[in-house]
PDB file of C-alpha atoms in Angstrom:
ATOM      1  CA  UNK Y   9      35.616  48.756 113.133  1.00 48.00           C
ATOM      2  CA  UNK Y  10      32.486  48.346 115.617  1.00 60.00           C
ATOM      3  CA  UNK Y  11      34.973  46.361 117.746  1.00 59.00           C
ATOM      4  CA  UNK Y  12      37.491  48.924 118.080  1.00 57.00           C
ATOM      5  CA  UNK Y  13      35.211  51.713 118.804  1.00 60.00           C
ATOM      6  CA  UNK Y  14      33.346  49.676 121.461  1.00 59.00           C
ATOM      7  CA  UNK Y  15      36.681  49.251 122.619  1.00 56.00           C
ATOM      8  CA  UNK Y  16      38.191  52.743 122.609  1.00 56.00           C
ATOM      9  CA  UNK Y  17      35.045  54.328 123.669  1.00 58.00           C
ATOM     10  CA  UNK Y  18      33.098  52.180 126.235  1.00 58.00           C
ATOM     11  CA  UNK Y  19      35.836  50.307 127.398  1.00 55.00           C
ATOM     12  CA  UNK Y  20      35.039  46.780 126.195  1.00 58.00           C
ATOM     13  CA  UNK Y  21      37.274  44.019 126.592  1.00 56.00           C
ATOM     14  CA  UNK Y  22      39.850  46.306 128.525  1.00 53.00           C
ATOM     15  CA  UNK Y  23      39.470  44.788 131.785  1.00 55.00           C
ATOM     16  CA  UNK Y  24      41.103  47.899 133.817  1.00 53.00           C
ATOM     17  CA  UNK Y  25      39.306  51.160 131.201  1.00 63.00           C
ATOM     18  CA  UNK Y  26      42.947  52.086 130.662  1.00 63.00           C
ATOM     19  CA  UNK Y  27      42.510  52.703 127.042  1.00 66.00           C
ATOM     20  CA  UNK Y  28      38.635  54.910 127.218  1.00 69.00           C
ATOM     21  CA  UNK Y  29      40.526  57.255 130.491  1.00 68.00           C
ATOM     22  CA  UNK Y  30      43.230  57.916 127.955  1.00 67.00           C
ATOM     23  CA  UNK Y  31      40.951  58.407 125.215  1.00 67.00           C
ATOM     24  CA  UNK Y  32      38.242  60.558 127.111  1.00 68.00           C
ATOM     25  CA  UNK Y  33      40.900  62.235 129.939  1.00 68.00           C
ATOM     26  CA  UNK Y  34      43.991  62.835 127.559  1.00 65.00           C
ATOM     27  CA  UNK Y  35      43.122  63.868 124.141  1.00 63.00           C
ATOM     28  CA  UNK Y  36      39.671  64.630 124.201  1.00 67.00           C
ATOM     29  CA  UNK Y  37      39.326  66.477 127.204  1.00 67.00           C
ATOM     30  CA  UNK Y  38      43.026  68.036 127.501  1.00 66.00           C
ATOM     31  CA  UNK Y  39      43.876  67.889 123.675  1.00 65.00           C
ATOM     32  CA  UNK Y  40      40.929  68.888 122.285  1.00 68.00           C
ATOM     33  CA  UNK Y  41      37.538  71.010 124.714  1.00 65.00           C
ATOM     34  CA  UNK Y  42      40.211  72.847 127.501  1.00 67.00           C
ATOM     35  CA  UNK Y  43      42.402  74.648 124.405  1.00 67.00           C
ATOM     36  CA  UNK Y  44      38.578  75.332 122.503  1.00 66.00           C
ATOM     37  CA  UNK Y  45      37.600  77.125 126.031  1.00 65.00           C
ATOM     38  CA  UNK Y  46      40.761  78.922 126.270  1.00 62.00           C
ATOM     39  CA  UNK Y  47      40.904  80.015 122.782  1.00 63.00           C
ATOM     40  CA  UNK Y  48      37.284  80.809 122.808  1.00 65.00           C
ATOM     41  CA  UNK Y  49      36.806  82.006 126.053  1.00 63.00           C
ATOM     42  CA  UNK Y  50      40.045  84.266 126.424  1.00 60.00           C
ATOM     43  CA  UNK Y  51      38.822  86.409 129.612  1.00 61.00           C
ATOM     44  CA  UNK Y  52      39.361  83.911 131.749  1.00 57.00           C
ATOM     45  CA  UNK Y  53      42.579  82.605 130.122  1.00 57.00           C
ATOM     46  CA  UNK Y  54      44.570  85.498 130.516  1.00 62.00           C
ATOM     47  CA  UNK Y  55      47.434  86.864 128.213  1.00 66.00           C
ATOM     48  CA  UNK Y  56      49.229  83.366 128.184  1.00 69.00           C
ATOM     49  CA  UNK Y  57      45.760  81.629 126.793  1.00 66.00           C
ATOM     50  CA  UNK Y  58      47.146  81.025 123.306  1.00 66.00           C
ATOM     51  CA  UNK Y  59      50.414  79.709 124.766  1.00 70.00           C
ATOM     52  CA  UNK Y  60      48.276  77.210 127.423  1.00 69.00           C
ATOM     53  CA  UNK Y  61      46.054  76.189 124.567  1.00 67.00           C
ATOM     54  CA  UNK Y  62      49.046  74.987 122.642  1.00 71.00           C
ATOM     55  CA  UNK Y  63      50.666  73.321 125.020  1.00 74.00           C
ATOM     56  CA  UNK Y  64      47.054  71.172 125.798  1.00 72.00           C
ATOM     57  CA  UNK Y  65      47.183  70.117 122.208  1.00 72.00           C
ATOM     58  CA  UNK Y  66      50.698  69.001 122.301  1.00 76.00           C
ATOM     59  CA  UNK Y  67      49.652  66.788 125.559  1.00 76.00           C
ATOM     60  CA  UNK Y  68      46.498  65.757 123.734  1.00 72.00           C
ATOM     61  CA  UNK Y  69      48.347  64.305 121.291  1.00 74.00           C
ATOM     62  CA  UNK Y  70      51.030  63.009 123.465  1.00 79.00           C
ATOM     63  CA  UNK Y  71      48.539  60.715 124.814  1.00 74.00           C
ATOM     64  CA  UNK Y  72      46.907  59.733 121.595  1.00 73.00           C
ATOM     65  CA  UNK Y  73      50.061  58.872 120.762  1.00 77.00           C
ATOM     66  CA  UNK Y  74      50.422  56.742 123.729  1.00 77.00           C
ATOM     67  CA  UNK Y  75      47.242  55.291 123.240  1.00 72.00           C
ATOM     68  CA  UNK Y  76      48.022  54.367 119.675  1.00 72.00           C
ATOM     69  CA  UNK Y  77      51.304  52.170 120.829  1.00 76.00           C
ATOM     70  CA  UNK Y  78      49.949  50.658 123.539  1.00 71.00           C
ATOM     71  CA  UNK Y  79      46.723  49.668 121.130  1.00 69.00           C
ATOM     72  CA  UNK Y  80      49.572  48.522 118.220  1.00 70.00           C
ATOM     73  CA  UNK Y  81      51.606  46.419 121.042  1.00 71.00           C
ATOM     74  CA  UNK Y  82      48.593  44.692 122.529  1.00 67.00           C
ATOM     75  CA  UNK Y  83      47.149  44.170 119.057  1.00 66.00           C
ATOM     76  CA  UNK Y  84      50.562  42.326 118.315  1.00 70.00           C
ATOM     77  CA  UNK Y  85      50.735  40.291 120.681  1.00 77.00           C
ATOM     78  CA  UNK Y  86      47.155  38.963 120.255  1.00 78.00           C
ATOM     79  CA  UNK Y  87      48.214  38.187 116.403  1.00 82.00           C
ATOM     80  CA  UNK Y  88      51.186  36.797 117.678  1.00 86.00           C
ATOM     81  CA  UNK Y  89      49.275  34.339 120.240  1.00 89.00           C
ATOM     82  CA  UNK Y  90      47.031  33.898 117.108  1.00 89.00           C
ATOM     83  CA  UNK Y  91      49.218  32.296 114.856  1.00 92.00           C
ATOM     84  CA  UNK Y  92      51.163  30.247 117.659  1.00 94.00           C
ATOM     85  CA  UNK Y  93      47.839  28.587 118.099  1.00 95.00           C
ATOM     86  CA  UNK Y  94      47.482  28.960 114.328  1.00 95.00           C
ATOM     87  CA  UNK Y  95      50.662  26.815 114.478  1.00 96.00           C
ATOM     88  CA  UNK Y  96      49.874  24.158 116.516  1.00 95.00           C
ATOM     89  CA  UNK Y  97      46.777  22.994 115.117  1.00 95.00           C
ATOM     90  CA  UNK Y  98      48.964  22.667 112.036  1.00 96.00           C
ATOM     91  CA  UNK Y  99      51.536  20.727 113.339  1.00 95.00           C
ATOM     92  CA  UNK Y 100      48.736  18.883 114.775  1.00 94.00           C
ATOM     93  CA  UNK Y 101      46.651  18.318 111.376  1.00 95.00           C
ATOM     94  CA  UNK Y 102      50.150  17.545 109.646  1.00 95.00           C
ATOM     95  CA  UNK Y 103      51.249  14.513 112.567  1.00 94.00           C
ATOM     96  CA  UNK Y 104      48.136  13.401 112.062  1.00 92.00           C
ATOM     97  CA  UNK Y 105      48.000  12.527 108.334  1.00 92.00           C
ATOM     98  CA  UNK Y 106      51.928  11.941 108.448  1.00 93.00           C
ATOM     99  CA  UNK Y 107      51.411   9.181 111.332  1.00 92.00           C
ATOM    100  CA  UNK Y 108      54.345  11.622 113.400  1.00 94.00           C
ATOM    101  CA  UNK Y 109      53.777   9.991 117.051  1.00 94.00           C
ATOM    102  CA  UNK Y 110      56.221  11.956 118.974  1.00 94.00           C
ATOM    103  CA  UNK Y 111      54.851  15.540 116.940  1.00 95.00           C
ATOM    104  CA  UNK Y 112      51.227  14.514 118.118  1.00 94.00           C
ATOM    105  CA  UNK Y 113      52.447  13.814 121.750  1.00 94.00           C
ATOM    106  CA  UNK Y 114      54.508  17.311 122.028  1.00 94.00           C
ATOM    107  CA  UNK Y 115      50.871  19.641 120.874  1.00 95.00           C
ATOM    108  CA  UNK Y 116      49.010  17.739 122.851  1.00 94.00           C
ATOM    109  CA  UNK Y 117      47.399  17.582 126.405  1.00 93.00           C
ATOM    110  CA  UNK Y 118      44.864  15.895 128.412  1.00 92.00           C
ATOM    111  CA  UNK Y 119      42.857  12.948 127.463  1.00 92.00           C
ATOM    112  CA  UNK Y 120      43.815  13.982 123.785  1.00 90.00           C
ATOM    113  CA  UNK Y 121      47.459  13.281 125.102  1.00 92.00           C
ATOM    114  CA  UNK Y 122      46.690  10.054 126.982  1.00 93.00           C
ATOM    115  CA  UNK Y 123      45.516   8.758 123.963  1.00 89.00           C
ATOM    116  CA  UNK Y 124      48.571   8.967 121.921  1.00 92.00           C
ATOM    117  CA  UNK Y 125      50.939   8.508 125.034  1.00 93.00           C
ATOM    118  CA  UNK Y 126      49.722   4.799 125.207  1.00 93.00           C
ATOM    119  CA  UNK Y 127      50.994   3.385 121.893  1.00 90.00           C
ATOM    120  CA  UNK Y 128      53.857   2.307 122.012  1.00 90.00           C
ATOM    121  CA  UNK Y 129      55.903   2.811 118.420  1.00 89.00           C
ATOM    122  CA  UNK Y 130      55.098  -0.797 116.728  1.00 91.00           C
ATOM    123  CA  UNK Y 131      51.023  -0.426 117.694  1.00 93.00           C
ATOM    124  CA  UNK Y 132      51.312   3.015 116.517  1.00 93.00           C
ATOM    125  CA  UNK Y 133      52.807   1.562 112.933  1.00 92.00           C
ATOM    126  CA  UNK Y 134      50.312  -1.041 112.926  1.00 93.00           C
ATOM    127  CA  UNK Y 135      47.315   1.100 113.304  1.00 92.00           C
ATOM    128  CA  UNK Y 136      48.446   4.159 111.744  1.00 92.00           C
ATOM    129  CA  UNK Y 137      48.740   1.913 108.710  1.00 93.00           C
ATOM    130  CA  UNK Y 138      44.885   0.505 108.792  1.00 93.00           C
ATOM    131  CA  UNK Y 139      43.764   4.328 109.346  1.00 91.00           C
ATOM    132  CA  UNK Y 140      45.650   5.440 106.337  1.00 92.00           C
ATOM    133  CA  UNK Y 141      44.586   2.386 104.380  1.00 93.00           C
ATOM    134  CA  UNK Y 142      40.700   2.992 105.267  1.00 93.00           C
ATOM    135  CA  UNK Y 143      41.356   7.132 104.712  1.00 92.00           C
ATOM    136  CA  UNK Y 144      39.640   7.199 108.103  1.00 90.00           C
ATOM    137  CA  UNK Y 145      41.115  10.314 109.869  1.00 89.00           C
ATOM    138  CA  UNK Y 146      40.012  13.739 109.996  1.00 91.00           C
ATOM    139  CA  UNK Y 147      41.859  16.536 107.893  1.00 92.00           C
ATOM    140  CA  UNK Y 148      41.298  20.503 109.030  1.00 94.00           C
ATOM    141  CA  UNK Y 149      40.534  22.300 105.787  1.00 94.00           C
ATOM    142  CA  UNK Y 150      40.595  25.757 107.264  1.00 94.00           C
ATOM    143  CA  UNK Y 151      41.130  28.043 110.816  1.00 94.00           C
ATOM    144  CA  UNK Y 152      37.743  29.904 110.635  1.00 92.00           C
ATOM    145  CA  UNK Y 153      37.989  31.651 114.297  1.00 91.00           C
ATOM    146  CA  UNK Y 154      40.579  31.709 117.344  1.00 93.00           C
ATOM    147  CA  UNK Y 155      40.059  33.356 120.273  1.00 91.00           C
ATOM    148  CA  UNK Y 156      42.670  33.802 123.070  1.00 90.00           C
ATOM    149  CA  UNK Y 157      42.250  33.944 126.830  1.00 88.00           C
ATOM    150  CA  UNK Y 158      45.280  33.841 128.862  1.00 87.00           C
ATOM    151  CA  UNK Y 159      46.521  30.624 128.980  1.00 91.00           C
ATOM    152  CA  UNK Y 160      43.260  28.948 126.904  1.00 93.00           C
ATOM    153  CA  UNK Y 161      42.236  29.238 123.683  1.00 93.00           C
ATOM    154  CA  UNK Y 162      39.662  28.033 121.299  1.00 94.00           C
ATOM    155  CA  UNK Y 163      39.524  27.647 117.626  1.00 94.00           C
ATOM    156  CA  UNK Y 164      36.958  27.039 115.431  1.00 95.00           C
ATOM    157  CA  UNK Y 165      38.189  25.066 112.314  1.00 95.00           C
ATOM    158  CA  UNK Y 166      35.908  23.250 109.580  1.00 95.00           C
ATOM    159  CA  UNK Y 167      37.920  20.118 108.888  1.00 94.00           C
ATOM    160  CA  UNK Y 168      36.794  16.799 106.379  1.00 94.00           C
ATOM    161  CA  UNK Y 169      37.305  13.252 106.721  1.00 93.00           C
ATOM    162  CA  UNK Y 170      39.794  12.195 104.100  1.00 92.00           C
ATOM    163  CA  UNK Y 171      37.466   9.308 102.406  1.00 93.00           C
ATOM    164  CA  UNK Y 172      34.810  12.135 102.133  1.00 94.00           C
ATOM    165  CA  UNK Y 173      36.075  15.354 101.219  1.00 93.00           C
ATOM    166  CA  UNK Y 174      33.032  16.646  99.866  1.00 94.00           C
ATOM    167  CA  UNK Y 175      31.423  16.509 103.219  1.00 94.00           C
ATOM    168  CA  UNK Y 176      32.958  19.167 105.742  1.00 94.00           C
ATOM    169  CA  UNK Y 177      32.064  19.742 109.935  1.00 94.00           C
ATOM    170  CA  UNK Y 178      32.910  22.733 112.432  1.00 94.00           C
ATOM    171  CA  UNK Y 179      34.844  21.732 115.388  1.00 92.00           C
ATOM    172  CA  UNK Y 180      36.119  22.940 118.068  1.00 92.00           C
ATOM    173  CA  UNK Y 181      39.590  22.688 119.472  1.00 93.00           C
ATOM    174  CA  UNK Y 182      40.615  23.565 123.248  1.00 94.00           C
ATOM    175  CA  UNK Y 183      43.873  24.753 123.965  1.00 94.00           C
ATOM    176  CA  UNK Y 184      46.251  25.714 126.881  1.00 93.00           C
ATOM    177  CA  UNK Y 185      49.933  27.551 126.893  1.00 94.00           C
ATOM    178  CA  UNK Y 186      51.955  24.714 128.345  1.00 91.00           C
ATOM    179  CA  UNK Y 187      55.620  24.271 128.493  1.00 89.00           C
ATOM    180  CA  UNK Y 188      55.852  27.655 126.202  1.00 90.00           C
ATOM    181  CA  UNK Y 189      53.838  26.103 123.949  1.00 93.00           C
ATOM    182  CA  UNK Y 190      49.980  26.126 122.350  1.00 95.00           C
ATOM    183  CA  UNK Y 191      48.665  22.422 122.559  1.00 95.00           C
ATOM    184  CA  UNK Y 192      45.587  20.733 121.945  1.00 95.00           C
ATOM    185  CA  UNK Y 193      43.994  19.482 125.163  1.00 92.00           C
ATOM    186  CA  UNK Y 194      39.862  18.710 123.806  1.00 82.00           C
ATOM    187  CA  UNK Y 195      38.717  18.731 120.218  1.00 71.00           C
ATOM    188  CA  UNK Y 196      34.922  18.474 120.210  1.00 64.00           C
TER     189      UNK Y 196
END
């Protein structure tokens, strides 16, 4: 909740303060302290005070309301972007234990990439097999933490190697929005 109030209120993590000039401008200014000074203040209202008042409650809530689905469409699309990355370190995790060369080529980029582009498919077989055999290969256990920039993202997951399951690590995976797509370009 400390998020969303540092959000709504100061304006953090809104790059442009749409969101607080809505907030502060729209309903608490025009929804809520101009009708209080025209209900309590009537002299300088006139005989259409009641009638103004009204009508700056009805905006004031207009643009809460505005405020409230532009808030519930950005927070959408950050869960969306959320599981899509979500996603791909699955797919990733999943190739990984399955031997699935062409699956870890597609969520993949970089070096990360370059590593799996230069097997070719007997190599692959060949050493796939001795990884399996040895259980030397990492397995993610869980997605603690992503965190979504634009076209990067990070994810914190705590992951095992499979011969010692009782022994977990945080790492970090790097990822960048390429060819509509989340894929793995560092894992640290």
């Amino acid at each position: 909740q400390s998020a969303f109030e540092a959000f709504i209120l100061l304006g953090r993590g809104d790059e442009l303060g749409v969101f607080p000039a809505l907030f502060w401008g729209g309903y608490v200014v025009v929804g809520a302290l101009l009708p209080m000074l025209l209900l309590f203040m009537p002299r300088g209202a006139g005989p259409n005070g009641m009638l103004a008042a009204s009508a700056l409650v009805v905006a004031g809530l207009a643009i809460a309301a505005i405020v409230g689905g532009l808030m519930y469409k950005r927070s959408a699309d950050r869960a969306a972007q959320d599981r899509a990355v979500r996603a791909s370190i699955e797919s990733f995790d999943t190739a990984l234990r399955e031997g699935d060369l062409a699956t870890l080529r597609g969520v993949t980029c970089g070096k990360l990439n370059d590593t799996y582009v230069k097997y070719d498919d007997r190599t692959w077989t060949d050493t796939y097999a001795k990884i399996m055999a040895a259980k030397q290969y990492p397995v993610v256990g869980s997605i603690d933490e992503v965190v979504v920039n634009g076209d990067h993202a990070e994810a914190n997951v705590t992951s095992y190697m499979a011969f010692e399951p009782a022994t977990t690590s945080t790492h970090s995976f790097d990822l960048q929005f390429r060819d509509d797509k989340w894929k793995i370009c560092q894992s640290s």
